[in-house]
mmCIF file with all atom_site columns, C-alpha atoms in Angstrom:
data_model
loop_
_atom_site.group_PDB
_atom_site.id
_atom_site.type_symbol
_atom_site.label_atom_id
_atom_site.label_alt_id
_atom_site.label_comp_id
_atom_site.label_asym_id
_atom_site.label_entity_id
_atom_site.label_seq_id
_atom_site.pdbx_PDB_ins_code
_atom_site.Cartn_x
_atom_site.Cartn_y
_atom_site.Cartn_z
_atom_site.occupancy
_atom_site.B_iso_or_equiv
_atom_site.pdbx_formal_charge
_atom_site.auth_seq_id
_atom_site.auth_comp_id
_atom_site.auth_asym_id
_atom_site.auth_atom_id
_atom_site.pdbx_PDB_model_num
ATOM 1   C CA . UNK A 1 1   ? 26.593  26.566 -8.917  1.00 0.00 ? 1   UNK A CA 1
ATOM 2   C CA . UNK A 1 2   ? 24.547  25.060 -11.775 1.00 0.00 ? 2   UNK A CA 1
ATOM 3   C CA . UNK A 1 3   ? 25.440  21.606 -10.449 1.00 0.00 ? 3   UNK A CA 1
ATOM 4   C CA . UNK A 1 4   ? 23.797  22.491 -7.147  1.00 0.00 ? 4   UNK A CA 1
ATOM 5   C CA . UNK A 1 5   ? 20.595  23.533 -8.946  1.00 0.00 ? 5   UNK A CA 1
ATOM 6   C CA . UNK A 1 6   ? 20.482  20.179 -10.720 1.00 0.00 ? 6   UNK A CA 1
ATOM 7   C CA . UNK A 1 7   ? 20.721  18.408 -7.366  1.00 0.00 ? 7   UNK A CA 1
ATOM 8   C CA . UNK A 1 8   ? 17.869  20.439 -5.895  1.00 0.00 ? 8   UNK A CA 1
ATOM 9   C CA . UNK A 1 9   ? 15.676  19.693 -8.899  1.00 0.00 ? 9   UNK A CA 1
ATOM 10  C CA . UNK A 1 10  ? 16.353  15.981 -8.391  1.00 0.00 ? 10  UNK A CA 1
ATOM 11  C CA . UNK A 1 11  ? 16.026  16.120 -4.614  1.00 0.00 ? 11  UNK A CA 1
ATOM 12  C CA . UNK A 1 12  ? 12.928  14.447 -3.188  1.00 0.00 ? 12  UNK A CA 1
ATOM 13  C CA . UNK A 1 13  ? 10.065  16.692 -2.209  1.00 0.00 ? 13  UNK A CA 1
ATOM 14  C CA . UNK A 1 14  ? 9.392   15.751 1.395   1.00 0.00 ? 14  UNK A CA 1
ATOM 15  C CA . UNK A 1 15  ? 6.103   16.893 2.958   1.00 0.00 ? 15  UNK A CA 1
ATOM 16  C CA . UNK A 1 16  ? 6.286   19.708 5.476   1.00 0.00 ? 16  UNK A CA 1
ATOM 17  C CA . UNK A 1 17  ? 5.553   19.056 9.128   1.00 0.00 ? 17  UNK A CA 1
ATOM 18  C CA . UNK A 1 18  ? 2.323   21.034 8.784   1.00 0.00 ? 18  UNK A CA 1
ATOM 19  C CA . UNK A 1 19  ? 1.234   18.887 5.818   1.00 0.00 ? 19  UNK A CA 1
ATOM 20  C CA . UNK A 1 20  ? 1.999   15.684 7.716   1.00 0.00 ? 20  UNK A CA 1
ATOM 21  C CA . UNK A 1 21  ? 0.060   16.745 10.788  1.00 0.00 ? 21  UNK A CA 1
ATOM 22  C CA . UNK A 1 22  ? -2.922  17.899 8.735   1.00 0.00 ? 22  UNK A CA 1
ATOM 23  C CA . UNK A 1 23  ? -3.102  14.828 6.487   1.00 0.00 ? 23  UNK A CA 1
ATOM 24  C CA . UNK A 1 24  ? -2.883  12.513 9.508   1.00 0.00 ? 24  UNK A CA 1
ATOM 25  C CA . UNK A 1 25  ? -5.438  14.524 11.522  1.00 0.00 ? 25  UNK A CA 1
ATOM 26  C CA . UNK A 1 26  ? -3.074  14.618 14.483  1.00 0.00 ? 26  UNK A CA 1
ATOM 27  C CA . UNK A 1 27  ? -4.459  16.194 17.647  1.00 0.00 ? 27  UNK A CA 1
ATOM 28  C CA . UNK A 1 28  ? -2.573  19.388 18.454  1.00 0.00 ? 28  UNK A CA 1
ATOM 29  C CA . UNK A 1 29  ? -0.515  19.002 21.631  1.00 0.00 ? 29  UNK A CA 1
ATOM 30  C CA . UNK A 1 30  ? -0.769  15.198 21.667  1.00 0.00 ? 30  UNK A CA 1
ATOM 31  C CA . UNK A 1 31  ? 2.086   12.798 22.341  1.00 0.00 ? 31  UNK A CA 1
ATOM 32  C CA . UNK A 1 32  ? 1.779   11.685 18.718  1.00 0.00 ? 32  UNK A CA 1
ATOM 33  C CA . UNK A 1 33  ? 2.306   15.242 17.498  1.00 0.00 ? 33  UNK A CA 1
ATOM 34  C CA . UNK A 1 34  ? 5.527   15.419 19.498  1.00 0.00 ? 34  UNK A CA 1
ATOM 35  C CA . UNK A 1 35  ? 6.666   12.037 18.160  1.00 0.00 ? 35  UNK A CA 1
ATOM 36  C CA . UNK A 1 36  ? 6.102   13.269 14.610  1.00 0.00 ? 36  UNK A CA 1
ATOM 37  C CA . UNK A 1 37  ? 7.958   16.527 15.326  1.00 0.00 ? 37  UNK A CA 1
ATOM 38  C CA . UNK A 1 38  ? 10.897  14.564 16.756  1.00 0.00 ? 38  UNK A CA 1
ATOM 39  C CA . UNK A 1 39  ? 11.245  12.363 13.668  1.00 0.00 ? 39  UNK A CA 1
ATOM 40  C CA . UNK A 1 40  ? 11.660  14.704 10.726  1.00 0.00 ? 40  UNK A CA 1
ATOM 41  C CA . UNK A 1 41  ? 15.218  13.804 9.661   1.00 0.00 ? 41  UNK A CA 1
ATOM 42  C CA . UNK A 1 42  ? 14.298  12.565 6.198   1.00 0.00 ? 42  UNK A CA 1
ATOM 43  C CA . UNK A 1 43  ? 17.963  12.475 5.206   1.00 0.00 ? 43  UNK A CA 1
ATOM 44  C CA . UNK A 1 44  ? 17.899  9.038  6.874   1.00 0.00 ? 44  UNK A CA 1
ATOM 45  C CA . UNK A 1 45  ? 15.553  7.793  4.141   1.00 0.00 ? 45  UNK A CA 1
ATOM 46  C CA . UNK A 1 46  ? 16.167  6.826  0.537   1.00 0.00 ? 46  UNK A CA 1
ATOM 47  C CA . UNK A 1 47  ? 14.986  9.519  -1.923  1.00 0.00 ? 47  UNK A CA 1
ATOM 48  C CA . UNK A 1 48  ? 12.432  7.166  -3.499  1.00 0.00 ? 48  UNK A CA 1
ATOM 49  C CA . UNK A 1 49  ? 10.686  6.831  -0.123  1.00 0.00 ? 49  UNK A CA 1
ATOM 50  C CA . UNK A 1 50  ? 9.280   10.331 -0.628  1.00 0.00 ? 50  UNK A CA 1
ATOM 51  C CA . UNK A 1 51  ? 6.654   8.896  -2.994  1.00 0.00 ? 51  UNK A CA 1
ATOM 52  C CA . UNK A 1 52  ? 6.566   5.119  -2.643  1.00 0.00 ? 52  UNK A CA 1
ATOM 53  C CA . UNK A 1 53  ? 3.380   3.141  -2.063  1.00 0.00 ? 53  UNK A CA 1
ATOM 54  C CA . UNK A 1 54  ? 4.274   1.447  1.257   1.00 0.00 ? 54  UNK A CA 1
ATOM 55  C CA . UNK A 1 55  ? 1.630   3.342  3.212   1.00 0.00 ? 55  UNK A CA 1
ATOM 56  C CA . UNK A 1 56  ? 4.011   4.121  6.074   1.00 0.00 ? 56  UNK A CA 1
ATOM 57  C CA . UNK A 1 57  ? 4.383   7.729  7.150   1.00 0.00 ? 57  UNK A CA 1
ATOM 58  C CA . UNK A 1 58  ? 7.873   9.124  6.738   1.00 0.00 ? 58  UNK A CA 1
ATOM 59  C CA . UNK A 1 59  ? 8.175   10.120 10.400  1.00 0.00 ? 59  UNK A CA 1
ATOM 60  C CA . UNK A 1 60  ? 7.454   6.523  11.450  1.00 0.00 ? 60  UNK A CA 1
ATOM 61  C CA . UNK A 1 61  ? 10.174  5.281  9.108   1.00 0.00 ? 61  UNK A CA 1
ATOM 62  C CA . UNK A 1 62  ? 12.637  7.751  10.620  1.00 0.00 ? 62  UNK A CA 1
ATOM 63  C CA . UNK A 1 63  ? 11.625  6.670  14.125  1.00 0.00 ? 63  UNK A CA 1
ATOM 64  C CA . UNK A 1 64  ? 12.087  2.991  13.173  1.00 0.00 ? 64  UNK A CA 1
ATOM 65  C CA . UNK A 1 65  ? 15.478  3.640  11.583  1.00 0.00 ? 65  UNK A CA 1
ATOM 66  C CA . UNK A 1 66  ? 16.670  5.518  14.666  1.00 0.00 ? 66  UNK A CA 1
ATOM 67  C CA . UNK A 1 67  ? 15.797  2.450  16.750  1.00 0.00 ? 67  UNK A CA 1
ATOM 68  C CA . UNK A 1 68  ? 17.178  -0.012 14.171  1.00 0.00 ? 68  UNK A CA 1
ATOM 69  C CA . UNK A 1 69  ? 20.154  1.676  12.455  1.00 0.00 ? 69  UNK A CA 1
ATOM 70  C CA . UNK A 1 70  ? 21.663  -1.632 11.292  1.00 0.00 ? 70  UNK A CA 1
ATOM 71  C CA . UNK A 1 71  ? 18.578  -2.686 9.316   1.00 0.00 ? 71  UNK A CA 1
ATOM 72  C CA . UNK A 1 72  ? 18.686  -3.409 5.602   1.00 0.00 ? 72  UNK A CA 1
ATOM 73  C CA . UNK A 1 73  ? 16.241  -0.931 4.062   1.00 0.00 ? 73  UNK A CA 1
ATOM 74  C CA . UNK A 1 74  ? 15.552  -2.322 0.597   1.00 0.00 ? 74  UNK A CA 1
ATOM 75  C CA . UNK A 1 75  ? 13.222  -4.679 -1.215  1.00 0.00 ? 75  UNK A CA 1
ATOM 76  C CA . UNK A 1 76  ? 9.449   -4.608 -1.670  1.00 0.00 ? 76  UNK A CA 1
ATOM 77  C CA . UNK A 1 77  ? 8.796   -3.771 1.996   1.00 0.00 ? 77  UNK A CA 1
ATOM 78  C CA . UNK A 1 78  ? 11.523  -1.128 2.063   1.00 0.00 ? 78  UNK A CA 1
ATOM 79  C CA . UNK A 1 79  ? 13.074  -3.170 4.866   1.00 0.00 ? 79  UNK A CA 1
ATOM 80  C CA . UNK A 1 80  ? 10.318  -2.180 7.286   1.00 0.00 ? 80  UNK A CA 1
ATOM 81  C CA . UNK A 1 81  ? 8.348   -4.838 9.157   1.00 0.00 ? 81  UNK A CA 1
ATOM 82  C CA . UNK A 1 82  ? 4.715   -5.169 8.108   1.00 0.00 ? 82  UNK A CA 1
ATOM 83  C CA . UNK A 1 83  ? 3.827   -4.726 11.761  1.00 0.00 ? 83  UNK A CA 1
ATOM 84  C CA . UNK A 1 84  ? 4.572   -0.998 11.443  1.00 0.00 ? 84  UNK A CA 1
ATOM 85  C CA . UNK A 1 85  ? 1.237   -0.508 9.661   1.00 0.00 ? 85  UNK A CA 1
ATOM 86  C CA . UNK A 1 86  ? -0.574  -1.845 12.714  1.00 0.00 ? 86  UNK A CA 1
ATOM 87  C CA . UNK A 1 87  ? 1.494   0.350  15.007  1.00 0.00 ? 87  UNK A CA 1
ATOM 88  C CA . UNK A 1 88  ? 0.645   3.390  12.919  1.00 0.00 ? 88  UNK A CA 1
ATOM 89  C CA . UNK A 1 89  ? -3.064  2.596  13.052  1.00 0.00 ? 89  UNK A CA 1
ATOM 90  C CA . UNK A 1 90  ? -2.871  2.016  16.803  1.00 0.00 ? 90  UNK A CA 1
ATOM 91  C CA . UNK A 1 91  ? -0.990  5.309  17.329  1.00 0.00 ? 91  UNK A CA 1
ATOM 92  C CA . UNK A 1 92  ? -3.636  7.192  15.371  1.00 0.00 ? 92  UNK A CA 1
ATOM 93  C CA . UNK A 1 93  ? -6.341  5.850  17.702  1.00 0.00 ? 93  UNK A CA 1
ATOM 94  C CA . UNK A 1 94  ? -4.298  6.507  20.873  1.00 0.00 ? 94  UNK A CA 1
ATOM 95  C CA . UNK A 1 95  ? -2.582  9.811  20.140  1.00 0.00 ? 95  UNK A CA 1
ATOM 96  C CA . UNK A 1 96  ? -2.050  10.848 23.748  1.00 0.00 ? 96  UNK A CA 1
ATOM 97  C CA . UNK A 1 97  ? -0.242  7.740  24.937  1.00 0.00 ? 97  UNK A CA 1
ATOM 98  C CA . UNK A 1 98  ? 3.416   8.557  25.557  1.00 0.00 ? 98  UNK A CA 1
ATOM 99  C CA . UNK A 1 99  ? 6.080   6.679  23.643  1.00 0.00 ? 99  UNK A CA 1
ATOM 100 C CA . UNK A 1 100 ? 8.679   5.130  25.904  1.00 0.00 ? 100 UNK A CA 1
ATOM 101 C CA . UNK A 1 101 ? 12.149  6.477  25.128  1.00 0.00 ? 101 UNK A CA 1
ATOM 102 C CA . UNK A 1 102 ? 13.644  2.976  25.093  1.00 0.00 ? 102 UNK A CA 1
ATOM 103 C CA . UNK A 1 103 ? 10.825  1.413  23.100  1.00 0.00 ? 103 UNK A CA 1
ATOM 104 C CA . UNK A 1 104 ? 11.964  -0.284 19.915  1.00 0.00 ? 104 UNK A CA 1
ATOM 105 C CA . UNK A 1 105 ? 8.490   -1.284 18.740  1.00 0.00 ? 105 UNK A CA 1
ATOM 106 C CA . UNK A 1 106 ? 9.608   -4.868 19.172  1.00 0.00 ? 106 UNK A CA 1
ATOM 107 C CA . UNK A 1 107 ? 6.195   -6.183 20.239  1.00 0.00 ? 107 UNK A CA 1
ATOM 108 C CA . UNK A 1 108 ? 2.698   -5.162 19.173  1.00 0.00 ? 108 UNK A CA 1
ATOM 109 C CA . UNK A 1 109 ? 0.227   -3.548 21.559  1.00 0.00 ? 109 UNK A CA 1
ATOM 110 C CA . UNK A 1 110 ? -1.774  -6.150 23.535  1.00 0.00 ? 110 UNK A CA 1
ATOM 111 C CA . UNK A 1 111 ? -4.718  -7.451 21.506  1.00 0.00 ? 111 UNK A CA 1
ATOM 112 C CA . UNK A 1 112 ? -7.283  -6.105 23.956  1.00 0.00 ? 112 UNK A CA 1
ATOM 113 C CA . UNK A 1 113 ? -5.857  -2.589 23.608  1.00 0.00 ? 113 UNK A CA 1
ATOM 114 C CA . UNK A 1 114 ? -5.954  -2.329 19.812  1.00 0.00 ? 114 UNK A CA 1
ATOM 115 C CA . UNK A 1 115 ? -8.415  0.171  18.382  1.00 0.00 ? 115 UNK A CA 1
ATOM 116 C CA . UNK A 1 116 ? -10.028 0.732  21.750  1.00 0.00 ? 116 UNK A CA 1
ATOM 117 C CA . UNK A 1 117 ? -11.431 -2.815 21.967  1.00 0.00 ? 117 UNK A CA 1
#
């Protein structure tokens, strides 16, 4: 049993769903809230991702990894495309737009649709 306690002390402290929704100011009942709820399997992430400085929410990383399971998730970018930051910003401004089930985030939103422009 003591070995198990050591593991839990060293286990990453992932934010709760409630903390994620509050810190992101997600609209209750929005499509974005559901997307976040559906992507909480942090066991897919490396432990150090719990507190790195990439600026990508954990749920978005999980979503990306589900769509791209063969990716190499290492290096300064964590293996995530820089484009994910733009997607995150766009999602925050358009929280009620549904995410297509087969979407892989392969292309950015059209320029005219970014940030409500």
